[in-house]
Amino acid sequence: MSKILLLFIQISTVDAYVNVITHCVKHEDVKRVHFVGKEVLPGEETGLEEFILEIYKRLDELSSQNINEYRYVREYLPPRNDIETHITRIDFLRPHTSLPKIRALFPKAQDVIVDITGTSKQLAIDVMTSFVASGYQQVCHFVLHDKVYSSAWEKTKLYHDVVNDEGIRRYTYVNC
């Protein structure tokens, strides 16, 4: 059964989100991506839509370099002109208060992967505990192996470089 990726956006490291989306499309049967951003006051701008477009741009760049891993990933992202309808804003200080909103949008918890890779530790802990308690059993994050951070690593930290030709992964996608 296909899944929906509920991707929390907090940090500004585009490649981290590229890795998560690519892994989830290739290995977790994700067919739809939905973004979660910080709730803001009316009239306040966070630049969330622009940041999401940076993720799109990065995936487009990687696809244009004929890196096979990224060719089909973009198909599962919402159209550029429809990004706003695929964003849910929640209170990052109290994510549990937004669970009714999330539940209404994604009633089948078993079909949702909640990704907390791009969040602070505090937000990750709060999301993990409240979402798991509410029935969302797949609260996950993408972790690069230590070797990728070593001075001996000469490649990028992107998905295509952390998986070798034999399929050996230098990362783990952990279900909390």
PDB file of N, CA, C and O in Angstrom, residues 6 10 32 36-37 46 53 64 66-67 70 77 79 81 88 106-107 110 123 128 130 147 156-157 160 172-173:
ATOM      1  N   LEU A   6       4.938  12.762   5.530  1.00  0.00           N
ATOM      2  CA  LEU A   6       4.644  13.998   6.233  1.00  0.00           C
ATOM      3  C   LEU A   6       5.990  14.551   6.702  1.00  0.00           C
ATOM      4  O   LEU A   6       6.544  14.098   7.699  1.00  0.00           O
ATOM      5  N   GLN A  10      12.113  22.341   9.362  1.00  0.00           N
ATOM      6  CA  GLN A  10      12.551  23.305  10.372  1.00  0.00           C
ATOM      7  C   GLN A  10      13.960  23.807  10.070  1.00  0.00           C
ATOM      8  O   GLN A  10      14.211  25.000  10.132  1.00  0.00           O
ATOM      9  N   ARG A  32       3.137  10.262  -2.162  1.00  0.00           N
ATOM     10  CA  ARG A  32       2.735  11.648  -1.947  1.00  0.00           C
ATOM     11  C   ARG A  32       3.581  12.262  -0.843  1.00  0.00           C
ATOM     12  O   ARG A  32       3.860  11.603   0.153  1.00  0.00           O
ATOM     13  N   VAL A  36       5.164  19.965   6.602  1.00  0.00           N
ATOM     14  CA  VAL A  36       4.682  20.543   7.856  1.00  0.00           C
ATOM     15  C   VAL A  36       5.654  21.641   8.253  1.00  0.00           C
ATOM     16  O   VAL A  36       6.862  21.407   8.373  1.00  0.00           O
ATOM     17  N   GLY A  37       5.107  22.837   8.438  1.00  0.00           N
ATOM     18  CA  GLY A  37       5.928  23.978   8.826  1.00  0.00           C
ATOM     19  C   GLY A  37       5.406  24.614  10.093  1.00  0.00           C
ATOM     20  O   GLY A  37       4.326  24.282  10.593  1.00  0.00           O
ATOM     21  N   THR A  46       7.361  33.258   6.652  1.00  0.00           N
ATOM     22  CA  THR A  46       8.480  32.417   7.079  1.00  0.00           C
ATOM     23  C   THR A  46       9.391  32.033   5.928  1.00  0.00           C
ATOM     24  O   THR A  46      10.488  31.550   6.148  1.00  0.00           O
ATOM     25  N   LEU A  53      10.617  25.259  -2.546  1.00  0.00           N
ATOM     26  CA  LEU A  53      11.022  25.388  -3.952  1.00  0.00           C
ATOM     27  C   LEU A  53      12.526  25.159  -4.124  1.00  0.00           C
ATOM     28  O   LEU A  53      12.971  24.679  -5.173  1.00  0.00           O
ATOM     29  N   SER A  64      19.016  16.654 -13.687  1.00  0.00           N
ATOM     30  CA  SER A  64      19.619  17.125 -14.938  1.00  0.00           C
ATOM     31  C   SER A  64      21.063  16.648 -15.092  1.00  0.00           C
ATOM     32  O   SER A  64      21.606  16.660 -16.193  1.00  0.00           O
ATOM     33  N   ASN A  66      21.840  13.679 -14.770  1.00  0.00           N
ATOM     34  CA  ASN A  66      21.648  12.265 -15.116  1.00  0.00           C
ATOM     35  C   ASN A  66      22.001  11.323 -13.981  1.00  0.00           C
ATOM     36  O   ASN A  66      22.553  10.256 -14.202  1.00  0.00           O
ATOM     37  N   ILE A  67      21.681  11.724 -12.784  1.00  0.00           N
ATOM     38  CA  ILE A  67      21.852  10.840 -11.636  1.00  0.00           C
ATOM     39  C   ILE A  67      20.521  10.110 -11.466  1.00  0.00           C
ATOM     40  O   ILE A  67      19.514  10.706 -11.102  1.00  0.00           O
ATOM     41  N   TYR A  70      17.365  10.328  -8.797  1.00  0.00           N
ATOM     42  CA  TYR A  70      16.478  11.473  -8.615  1.00  0.00           C
ATOM     43  C   TYR A  70      15.464  11.661  -9.737  1.00  0.00           C
ATOM     44  O   TYR A  70      14.597  12.513  -9.636  1.00  0.00           O
ATOM     45  N   LEU A  77       6.217  14.716  -5.727  1.00  0.00           N
ATOM     46  CA  LEU A  77       6.054  15.997  -5.047  1.00  0.00           C
ATOM     47  C   LEU A  77       4.855  16.718  -5.657  1.00  0.00           C
ATOM     48  O   LEU A  77       4.554  16.528  -6.839  1.00  0.00           O
ATOM     49  N   PRO A  79       2.683  19.582  -7.489  1.00  0.00           N
ATOM     50  CA  PRO A  79       3.089  20.556  -8.514  1.00  0.00           C
ATOM     51  C   PRO A  79       3.519  21.870  -7.871  1.00  0.00           C
ATOM     52  O   PRO A  79       2.990  22.257  -6.825  1.00  0.00           O
ATOM     53  N   ASN A  81       2.873  24.884  -8.511  1.00  0.00           N
ATOM     54  CA  ASN A  81       1.805  25.873  -8.322  1.00  0.00           C
ATOM     55  C   ASN A  81       0.772  25.429  -7.284  1.00  0.00           C
ATOM     56  O   ASN A  81      -0.194  26.143  -7.032  1.00  0.00           O
ATOM     57  N   THR A  88       0.962  22.026   5.865  1.00  0.00           N
ATOM     58  CA  THR A  88       0.179  22.183   7.087  1.00  0.00           C
ATOM     59  C   THR A  88       1.068  22.888   8.091  1.00  0.00           C
ATOM     60  O   THR A  88       2.210  22.482   8.298  1.00  0.00           O
ATOM     61  N   PHE A 106      -5.036  13.290   7.544  1.00  0.00           N
ATOM     62  CA  PHE A 106      -4.457  11.961   7.330  1.00  0.00           C
ATOM     63  C   PHE A 106      -5.057  10.971   8.322  1.00  0.00           C
ATOM     64  O   PHE A 106      -4.409  10.580   9.290  1.00  0.00           O
ATOM     65  N   PRO A 107      -6.306  10.566   8.095  1.00  0.00           N
ATOM     66  CA  PRO A 107      -6.991   9.712   9.070  1.00  0.00           C
ATOM     67  C   PRO A 107      -6.418   8.298   9.169  1.00  0.00           C
ATOM     68  O   PRO A 107      -6.557   7.666  10.210  1.00  0.00           O
ATOM     69  N   GLN A 110      -1.693   4.460   9.562  1.00  0.00           N
ATOM     70  CA  GLN A 110      -0.815   3.408   9.062  1.00  0.00           C
ATOM     71  C   GLN A 110      -0.272   3.732   7.662  1.00  0.00           C
ATOM     72  O   GLN A 110       0.705   3.126   7.228  1.00  0.00           O
ATOM     73  N   LEU A 123      11.819  19.397  19.244  1.00  0.00           N
ATOM     74  CA  LEU A 123      10.637  19.188  18.410  1.00  0.00           C
ATOM     75  C   LEU A 123      10.511  17.720  18.026  1.00  0.00           C
ATOM     76  O   LEU A 123       9.414  17.156  18.051  1.00  0.00           O
ATOM     77  N   MET A 128       7.543  12.884  18.194  1.00  0.00           N
ATOM     78  CA  MET A 128       7.597  11.432  18.344  1.00  0.00           C
ATOM     79  C   MET A 128       6.622  10.961  19.423  1.00  0.00           C
ATOM     80  O   MET A 128       5.808  10.066  19.176  1.00  0.00           O
ATOM     81  N   SER A 130       4.010  12.495  20.935  1.00  0.00           N
ATOM     82  CA  SER A 130       2.592  12.790  20.729  1.00  0.00           C
ATOM     83  C   SER A 130       2.013  12.055  19.527  1.00  0.00           C
ATOM     84  O   SER A 130       0.887  11.558  19.588  1.00  0.00           O
ATOM     85  N   LYS A 147      31.031   7.082   9.020  1.00  0.00           N
ATOM     86  CA  LYS A 147      32.031   7.081   7.937  1.00  0.00           C
ATOM     87  C   LYS A 147      31.834   8.278   7.003  1.00  0.00           C
ATOM     88  O   LYS A 147      32.802   8.846   6.507  1.00  0.00           O
ATOM     89  N   THR A 156      29.925  13.445  -1.677  1.00  0.00           N
ATOM     90  CA  THR A 156      28.924  14.302  -1.038  1.00  0.00           C
ATOM     91  C   THR A 156      28.166  13.484   0.010  1.00  0.00           C
ATOM     92  O   THR A 156      28.338  12.269   0.107  1.00  0.00           O
ATOM     93  N   LYS A 157      27.325  14.156   0.733  1.00  0.00           N
ATOM     94  CA  LYS A 157      26.471  13.479   1.719  1.00  0.00           C
ATOM     95  C   LYS A 157      25.076  13.245   1.150  1.00  0.00           C
ATOM     96  O   LYS A 157      24.123  13.015   1.878  1.00  0.00           O
ATOM     97  N   HIS A 160      22.795   9.629  -3.556  1.00  0.00           N
ATOM     98  CA  HIS A 160      23.505   8.871  -4.596  1.00  0.00           C
ATOM     99  C   HIS A 160      24.949   8.543  -4.217  1.00  0.00           C
ATOM    100  O   HIS A 160      25.512   7.592  -4.745  1.00  0.00           O
ATOM    101  N   THR A 172      21.069   5.126   7.679  1.00  0.00           N
ATOM    102  CA  THR A 172      19.981   4.323   8.219  1.00  0.00           C
ATOM    103  C   THR A 172      18.745   5.189   8.250  1.00  0.00           C
ATOM    104  O   THR A 172      18.821   6.382   8.574  1.00  0.00           O
ATOM    105  N   TYR A 173      17.618   4.609   7.898  1.00  0.00           N
ATOM    106  CA  TYR A 173      16.342   5.318   8.046  1.00  0.00           C
ATOM    107  C   TYR A 173      15.654   4.659   9.239  1.00  0.00           C
ATOM    108  O   TYR A 173      15.182   3.537   9.163  1.00  0.00           O
TER     109      TYR A 173
END
